[in-house]
């Protein structure tokens, strides 16, 4: 059988065997948690608690009336000890609520439903909004907003992204194996919320066990489980849509414009917890991995747990670490301050040893065009790189810099070890700032 | 202070944090490896002359590269293998009896005028080895047109000068014919080509476009297509010269156009210009068009020209 896939992409070393067989283990919440008031794309929330307040587990601690945002809840019960800028995985400091854990795990009153699929569309959306759910695959776009596309957009496909194409990460894989019923139910709830008649769960064929168990549990012909070729970035939203539906999202557009909405495995499960159990999003599964970690594992971690505590929970560093990455090796963010906390969209903590931490010296471009061959957006990365290096922003825009999805395939494949994506990102930033200046 | 000095800080760099294992020097040396069957064939057929030219050309090319970079106070990068490739390729385009001084001159021109003047690796518009050969063929026309038979080195005409039907296909294929050092044995060239394809270094579009166009056009025009593929340096040019990454287009469509264009020019030269060979000029002319081809063959970007329903 020919597997579905997209054009372009690369085959990095997947290294998933470090954790793919390890069941999700709940990590004990640390004594101090740091919960950023912004963990999503959109407007930051405002703190609705103040230092000294007692908070319950699941209590709202940050919200806003801005349309694009997501509520923030206390991941433990305890006391607010500070509201101040704290290190954040972006490298900046972000206003955060610092909570001292009383280790009681006293919940707020939860509104549970035995059979959430009976809820109306509006009720599901309201519960997702109340629970502060965001896209848990990395982008962290507020889910309730994504489920209400503007205008009269008709959505016919709901896609659940189970490809988990980032090397090393196995959080989605474990969730599919351990909670297949919740994945299916979550998919149905999300489909109902957006009015989609068809559900596709796309899974890379390196997770055949997950495909098998989902196939057994789906129980409905409205859901199809589709095996995808194992290739990065198979889980890129636009690549996944092309592979599964043959549709192409318009340039600078969004999936709803072609009748598709994509959600992540974690988001589907969080939706079930929000509707059935009434539980807000206060924790998530994180793969803690890499040869720089003593005991790589899949952990259920409370939001706000500092990275250093998560690594400690996996036996600490294995030797002297060289690089600590939040996310996977292809798109993750390298960290310098391990006090930064796990957030709603943090799927992985990857530690490289010093030997693995290689810094590359670029050689001249020999125009081998491997970057062109692997670019899943069909761009000419070598061109965009040059335009980025020489401040040619108009040319970069003309050559489609804004269509770049920043997957990193070009930099990965470059035999001259050039930092292509770095320069393309710079060009994108400059193009956006120029537009902003023009509009203001 | 001492504590800080001992503790190495975490490295922060932009994603991606992993890289493919292939490198530009590895690509260059894979080309050198792919040239080995041709090296053996040339030494087998033309003996010590082949060895002499290969060594002089390679050493001069590498030395010229080092000298240029030293003069420009740039890091010397002879270990990337690119100058070595140019040296070997130039040697293979030369006739077996060419005097050593001409080889030295050719290699210097190839590296200095063909490559370093433009900024070195990656910046040259023309295939450096062919620039060297072009220089020699206009400067020493008679030396560059003196061909000898294999083994006994008797002055003879090349199969292309003799015309089709004179030399059996088998001789053309195995290389027991007169010609430039590297062009005679189709078998050796194909072996190298297969390895490069397997290695992911060779672009099939340029080869297929080039060879396919020559085959079809000569067939349509009533000539012997197999003879035209095997005689002369077409096969060598199609596999080792036209596919030079630096001087060929980067777009998929552009590579087809490059190959087809080179084929077209070759057929025109061979059939109407009354020149027996045309591989060098067909490739150099297409090198010249490469920036233009790149400009007009930009791939359609994902999602461009797609209309959403909202």
PDB file of C-alpha atoms in Angstrom, chain B residues 7-194:
ATOM      1  CA  UNK B   7      31.129  24.985  34.277  1.00  0.00           C
ATOM      2  CA  UNK B   8      30.257  25.129  30.619  1.00  0.00           C
ATOM      3  CA  UNK B   9      27.099  27.036  29.815  1.00  0.00           C
ATOM      4  CA  UNK B  10      24.207  25.602  27.846  1.00  0.00           C
ATOM      5  CA  UNK B  11      24.407  26.280  24.137  1.00  0.00           C
ATOM      6  CA  UNK B  12      21.580  28.327  22.660  1.00  0.00           C
ATOM      7  CA  UNK B  13      21.177  28.294  18.882  1.00  0.00           C
ATOM      8  CA  UNK B  14      18.222  28.460  16.514  1.00  0.00           C
ATOM      9  CA  UNK B  15      16.452  25.302  15.372  1.00  0.00           C
ATOM     10  CA  UNK B  16      16.931  22.825  13.822  1.00  0.00           C
ATOM     11  CA  UNK B  17      19.315  21.294  16.339  1.00  0.00           C
ATOM     12  CA  UNK B  18      20.224  18.252  14.237  1.00  0.00           C
ATOM     13  CA  UNK B  19      21.842  18.095  10.806  1.00  0.00           C
ATOM     14  CA  UNK B  20      22.113  15.570   8.054  1.00  0.00           C
ATOM     15  CA  UNK B  21      25.423  13.710   7.963  1.00  0.00           C
ATOM     16  CA  UNK B  22      26.300  14.643   4.387  1.00  0.00           C
ATOM     17  CA  UNK B  23      28.714  17.518   3.863  1.00  0.00           C
ATOM     18  CA  UNK B  24      30.054  19.452   0.906  1.00  0.00           C
ATOM     19  CA  UNK B  25      33.542  17.891   1.182  1.00  0.00           C
ATOM     20  CA  UNK B  26      31.899  14.435   1.275  1.00  0.00           C
ATOM     21  CA  UNK B  27      30.010  15.311  -1.904  1.00  0.00           C
ATOM     22  CA  UNK B  28      33.249  16.439  -3.588  1.00  0.00           C
ATOM     23  CA  UNK B  29      35.106  13.307  -2.601  1.00  0.00           C
ATOM     24  CA  UNK B  30      32.204  11.149  -3.747  1.00  0.00           C
ATOM     25  CA  UNK B  31      32.686  12.711  -7.185  1.00  0.00           C
ATOM     26  CA  UNK B  32      36.391  11.850  -6.987  1.00  0.00           C
ATOM     27  CA  UNK B  33      35.429   8.287  -6.059  1.00  0.00           C
ATOM     28  CA  UNK B  34      32.964   8.134  -8.936  1.00  0.00           C
ATOM     29  CA  UNK B  35      35.755   9.207 -11.283  1.00  0.00           C
ATOM     30  CA  UNK B  36      37.926   6.236 -10.344  1.00  0.00           C
ATOM     31  CA  UNK B  37      36.583   3.857 -13.015  1.00  0.00           C
ATOM     32  CA  UNK B  38      37.353   6.567 -15.581  1.00  0.00           C
ATOM     33  CA  UNK B  39      40.810   7.066 -14.070  1.00  0.00           C
ATOM     34  CA  UNK B  40      41.537   3.354 -14.414  1.00  0.00           C
ATOM     35  CA  UNK B  41      40.143   3.247 -17.940  1.00  0.00           C
ATOM     36  CA  UNK B  42      42.213   6.228 -19.050  1.00  0.00           C
ATOM     37  CA  UNK B  43      45.399   4.749 -17.619  1.00  0.00           C
ATOM     38  CA  UNK B  44      44.558   1.381 -19.143  1.00  0.00           C
ATOM     39  CA  UNK B  45      44.054   2.808 -22.615  1.00  0.00           C
ATOM     40  CA  UNK B  46      46.558   5.655 -22.656  1.00  0.00           C
ATOM     41  CA  UNK B  47      49.154   4.502 -20.148  1.00  0.00           C
ATOM     42  CA  UNK B  48      51.611   6.803 -18.451  1.00  0.00           C
ATOM     43  CA  UNK B  49      50.456   9.803 -20.458  1.00  0.00           C
ATOM     44  CA  UNK B  50      47.106   9.580 -18.724  1.00  0.00           C
ATOM     45  CA  UNK B  51      48.774   9.369 -15.337  1.00  0.00           C
ATOM     46  CA  UNK B  52      51.073  12.285 -16.166  1.00  0.00           C
ATOM     47  CA  UNK B  53      48.215  14.553 -17.208  1.00  0.00           C
ATOM     48  CA  UNK B  54      46.005  13.552 -14.270  1.00  0.00           C
ATOM     49  CA  UNK B  55      48.707  14.207 -11.704  1.00  0.00           C
ATOM     50  CA  UNK B  56      49.877  17.493 -13.212  1.00  0.00           C
ATOM     51  CA  UNK B  57      46.362  18.805 -13.652  1.00  0.00           C
ATOM     52  CA  UNK B  58      45.230  17.861 -10.129  1.00  0.00           C
ATOM     53  CA  UNK B  59      48.337  19.131  -8.381  1.00  0.00           C
ATOM     54  CA  UNK B  60      48.326  22.387 -10.326  1.00  0.00           C
ATOM     55  CA  UNK B  61      44.629  22.966  -9.665  1.00  0.00           C
ATOM     56  CA  UNK B  62      44.996  22.422  -5.926  1.00  0.00           C
ATOM     57  CA  UNK B  63      48.157  24.540  -5.773  1.00  0.00           C
ATOM     58  CA  UNK B  64      46.513  27.332  -7.772  1.00  0.00           C
ATOM     59  CA  UNK B  65      43.563  27.308  -5.386  1.00  0.00           C
ATOM     60  CA  UNK B  66      45.853  27.516  -2.350  1.00  0.00           C
ATOM     61  CA  UNK B  67      47.923  30.282  -3.950  1.00  0.00           C
ATOM     62  CA  UNK B  68      44.871  32.364  -4.811  1.00  0.00           C
ATOM     63  CA  UNK B  69      43.415  32.049  -1.359  1.00  0.00           C
ATOM     64  CA  UNK B  70      46.728  32.904   0.288  1.00  0.00           C
ATOM     65  CA  UNK B  71      47.080  35.982  -1.924  1.00  0.00           C
ATOM     66  CA  UNK B  72      43.552  37.073  -1.034  1.00  0.00           C
ATOM     67  CA  UNK B  73      44.328  36.391   2.641  1.00  0.00           C
ATOM     68  CA  UNK B  74      41.363  34.013   2.800  1.00  0.00           C
ATOM     69  CA  UNK B  75      41.299  30.683   4.568  1.00  0.00           C
ATOM     70  CA  UNK B  76      42.818  27.983   2.372  1.00  0.00           C
ATOM     71  CA  UNK B  77      40.076  25.451   1.644  1.00  0.00           C
ATOM     72  CA  UNK B  78      41.834  22.926  -0.577  1.00  0.00           C
ATOM     73  CA  UNK B  79      40.651  20.106   1.670  1.00  0.00           C
ATOM     74  CA  UNK B  80      37.055  20.581   0.557  1.00  0.00           C
ATOM     75  CA  UNK B  81      37.992  18.588  -2.528  1.00  0.00           C
ATOM     76  CA  UNK B  82      36.542  20.978  -5.077  1.00  0.00           C
ATOM     77  CA  UNK B  83      39.852  21.985  -6.662  1.00  0.00           C
ATOM     78  CA  UNK B  84      40.834  18.337  -6.916  1.00  0.00           C
ATOM     79  CA  UNK B  85      37.597  17.595  -8.755  1.00  0.00           C
ATOM     80  CA  UNK B  86      38.270  20.447 -11.175  1.00  0.00           C
ATOM     81  CA  UNK B  87      41.801  19.193 -11.761  1.00  0.00           C
ATOM     82  CA  UNK B  88      40.694  15.646 -12.535  1.00  0.00           C
ATOM     83  CA  UNK B  89      37.822  16.778 -14.716  1.00  0.00           C
ATOM     84  CA  UNK B  90      40.105  19.055 -16.738  1.00  0.00           C
ATOM     85  CA  UNK B  91      42.595  16.231 -17.280  1.00  0.00           C
ATOM     86  CA  UNK B  92      39.824  14.056 -18.664  1.00  0.00           C
ATOM     87  CA  UNK B  93      38.957  16.613 -21.311  1.00  0.00           C
ATOM     88  CA  UNK B  94      42.498  16.724 -22.701  1.00  0.00           C
ATOM     89  CA  UNK B  95      44.075  14.653 -25.495  1.00  0.00           C
ATOM     90  CA  UNK B  96      46.674  12.091 -24.338  1.00  0.00           C
ATOM     91  CA  UNK B  97      49.617  13.670 -26.126  1.00  0.00           C
ATOM     92  CA  UNK B  98      49.192  17.183 -24.782  1.00  0.00           C
ATOM     93  CA  UNK B  99      52.462  18.639 -23.417  1.00  0.00           C
ATOM     94  CA  UNK B 100      52.734  19.150 -19.688  1.00  0.00           C
ATOM     95  CA  UNK B 101      53.105  22.931 -19.854  1.00  0.00           C
ATOM     96  CA  UNK B 102      49.697  23.179 -21.507  1.00  0.00           C
ATOM     97  CA  UNK B 103      48.151  21.083 -18.754  1.00  0.00           C
ATOM     98  CA  UNK B 104      49.639  23.393 -16.128  1.00  0.00           C
ATOM     99  CA  UNK B 105      48.350  26.466 -17.949  1.00  0.00           C
ATOM    100  CA  UNK B 106      44.912  24.942 -18.366  1.00  0.00           C
ATOM    101  CA  UNK B 107      44.617  24.032 -14.707  1.00  0.00           C
ATOM    102  CA  UNK B 108      45.726  27.501 -13.612  1.00  0.00           C
ATOM    103  CA  UNK B 109      43.201  29.164 -15.903  1.00  0.00           C
ATOM    104  CA  UNK B 110      40.474  26.765 -14.707  1.00  0.00           C
ATOM    105  CA  UNK B 111      41.021  27.647 -11.066  1.00  0.00           C
ATOM    106  CA  UNK B 112      42.042  31.297 -11.287  1.00  0.00           C
ATOM    107  CA  UNK B 113      39.853  32.578 -14.113  1.00  0.00           C
ATOM    108  CA  UNK B 114      37.200  29.903 -13.870  1.00  0.00           C
ATOM    109  CA  UNK B 115      36.650  29.937 -10.157  1.00  0.00           C
ATOM    110  CA  UNK B 116      38.672  32.099  -7.776  1.00  0.00           C
ATOM    111  CA  UNK B 117      38.139  35.354  -9.653  1.00  0.00           C
ATOM    112  CA  UNK B 118      34.423  35.019  -8.970  1.00  0.00           C
ATOM    113  CA  UNK B 119      34.924  34.392  -5.251  1.00  0.00           C
ATOM    114  CA  UNK B 120      35.781  30.727  -5.125  1.00  0.00           C
ATOM    115  CA  UNK B 121      33.620  27.693  -4.472  1.00  0.00           C
ATOM    116  CA  UNK B 122      29.962  28.253  -5.213  1.00  0.00           C
ATOM    117  CA  UNK B 123      30.271  31.577  -7.000  1.00  0.00           C
ATOM    118  CA  UNK B 124      31.626  30.627 -10.425  1.00  0.00           C
ATOM    119  CA  UNK B 125      29.120  30.948 -13.272  1.00  0.00           C
ATOM    120  CA  UNK B 126      30.969  28.540 -15.589  1.00  0.00           C
ATOM    121  CA  UNK B 127      32.205  25.031 -15.037  1.00  0.00           C
ATOM    122  CA  UNK B 128      35.877  25.741 -14.139  1.00  0.00           C
ATOM    123  CA  UNK B 129      37.271  22.655 -15.849  1.00  0.00           C
ATOM    124  CA  UNK B 130      35.534  23.620 -19.073  1.00  0.00           C
ATOM    125  CA  UNK B 131      36.843  27.173 -18.789  1.00  0.00           C
ATOM    126  CA  UNK B 132      40.340  25.671 -18.641  1.00  0.00           C
ATOM    127  CA  UNK B 133      39.658  23.462 -21.620  1.00  0.00           C
ATOM    128  CA  UNK B 134      38.113  26.303 -23.616  1.00  0.00           C
ATOM    129  CA  UNK B 135      41.228  28.380 -22.960  1.00  0.00           C
ATOM    130  CA  UNK B 136      43.475  25.582 -24.182  1.00  0.00           C
ATOM    131  CA  UNK B 137      41.422  24.832 -27.282  1.00  0.00           C
ATOM    132  CA  UNK B 138      41.524  28.414 -28.504  1.00  0.00           C
ATOM    133  CA  UNK B 139      45.168  28.961 -27.492  1.00  0.00           C
ATOM    134  CA  UNK B 140      46.664  25.666 -28.646  1.00  0.00           C
ATOM    135  CA  UNK B 141      44.231  24.531 -31.295  1.00  0.00           C
ATOM    136  CA  UNK B 142      46.566  22.024 -32.892  1.00  0.00           C
ATOM    137  CA  UNK B 143      47.706  20.452 -29.614  1.00  0.00           C
ATOM    138  CA  UNK B 144      44.088  20.056 -28.625  1.00  0.00           C
ATOM    139  CA  UNK B 145      43.189  18.334 -31.859  1.00  0.00           C
ATOM    140  CA  UNK B 146      45.899  15.719 -32.009  1.00  0.00           C
ATOM    141  CA  UNK B 147      44.346  12.366 -31.215  1.00  0.00           C
ATOM    142  CA  UNK B 148      46.039   9.041 -30.810  1.00  0.00           C
ATOM    143  CA  UNK B 149      44.807   5.493 -30.688  1.00  0.00           C
ATOM    144  CA  UNK B 150      44.842   3.641 -27.361  1.00  0.00           C
ATOM    145  CA  UNK B 151      47.813   1.426 -26.417  1.00  0.00           C
ATOM    146  CA  UNK B 152      50.078   2.236 -29.378  1.00  0.00           C
ATOM    147  CA  UNK B 153      49.551   6.012 -29.488  1.00  0.00           C
ATOM    148  CA  UNK B 154      49.435   6.278 -33.246  1.00  0.00           C
ATOM    149  CA  UNK B 155      47.923   9.503 -34.511  1.00  0.00           C
ATOM    150  CA  UNK B 156      44.410   8.782 -35.747  1.00  0.00           C
ATOM    151  CA  UNK B 157      41.039  10.440 -36.112  1.00  0.00           C
ATOM    152  CA  UNK B 158      38.425  10.227 -33.360  1.00  0.00           C
ATOM    153  CA  UNK B 159      35.202   8.314 -34.007  1.00  0.00           C
ATOM    154  CA  UNK B 160      33.371  11.637 -34.298  1.00  0.00           C
ATOM    155  CA  UNK B 161      35.758  12.745 -37.035  1.00  0.00           C
ATOM    156  CA  UNK B 162      35.372   9.427 -38.808  1.00  0.00           C
ATOM    157  CA  UNK B 163      31.592   9.631 -38.859  1.00  0.00           C
ATOM    158  CA  UNK B 164      28.995   7.099 -37.830  1.00  0.00           C
ATOM    159  CA  UNK B 165      29.151   3.460 -38.730  1.00  0.00           C
ATOM    160  CA  UNK B 166      32.963   3.272 -38.886  1.00  0.00           C
ATOM    161  CA  UNK B 167      33.707   2.230 -35.322  1.00  0.00           C
ATOM    162  CA  UNK B 168      31.686  -0.657 -33.835  1.00  0.00           C
ATOM    163  CA  UNK B 169      29.413   0.115 -30.871  1.00  0.00           C
ATOM    164  CA  UNK B 170      31.331  -2.274 -28.642  1.00  0.00           C
ATOM    165  CA  UNK B 171      34.579  -0.370 -29.117  1.00  0.00           C
ATOM    166  CA  UNK B 172      32.784   2.879 -28.352  1.00  0.00           C
ATOM    167  CA  UNK B 173      31.242   1.357 -25.254  1.00  0.00           C
ATOM    168  CA  UNK B 174      34.404  -0.134 -23.784  1.00  0.00           C
ATOM    169  CA  UNK B 175      36.586   2.766 -24.872  1.00  0.00           C
ATOM    170  CA  UNK B 176      39.109   1.279 -27.252  1.00  0.00           C
ATOM    171  CA  UNK B 177      38.997   4.457 -29.323  1.00  0.00           C
ATOM    172  CA  UNK B 178      40.833   7.725 -29.807  1.00  0.00           C
ATOM    173  CA  UNK B 179      39.695  10.740 -27.850  1.00  0.00           C
ATOM    174  CA  UNK B 180      40.159  12.766 -24.703  1.00  0.00           C
ATOM    175  CA  UNK B 181      41.420  10.839 -21.673  1.00  0.00           C
ATOM    176  CA  UNK B 182      38.108  10.553 -19.902  1.00  0.00           C
ATOM    177  CA  UNK B 183      35.632  10.293 -22.722  1.00  0.00           C
ATOM    178  CA  UNK B 184      36.518   7.041 -24.385  1.00  0.00           C
ATOM    179  CA  UNK B 185      35.057   4.374 -22.116  1.00  0.00           C
ATOM    180  CA  UNK B 186      31.288   4.681 -21.813  1.00  0.00           C
ATOM    181  CA  UNK B 187      31.326   1.743 -19.426  1.00  0.00           C
ATOM    182  CA  UNK B 188      33.639   3.455 -16.921  1.00  0.00           C
ATOM    183  CA  UNK B 189      31.647   6.679 -17.102  1.00  0.00           C
ATOM    184  CA  UNK B 190      28.367   4.868 -16.524  1.00  0.00           C
ATOM    185  CA  UNK B 191      29.796   3.042 -13.511  1.00  0.00           C
ATOM    186  CA  UNK B 192      30.658   6.380 -11.953  1.00  0.00           C
ATOM    187  CA  UNK B 193      27.265   7.759 -12.887  1.00  0.00           C
ATOM    188  CA  UNK B 194      25.404   4.907 -11.261  1.00  0.00           C
TER     189      UNK B 194
END
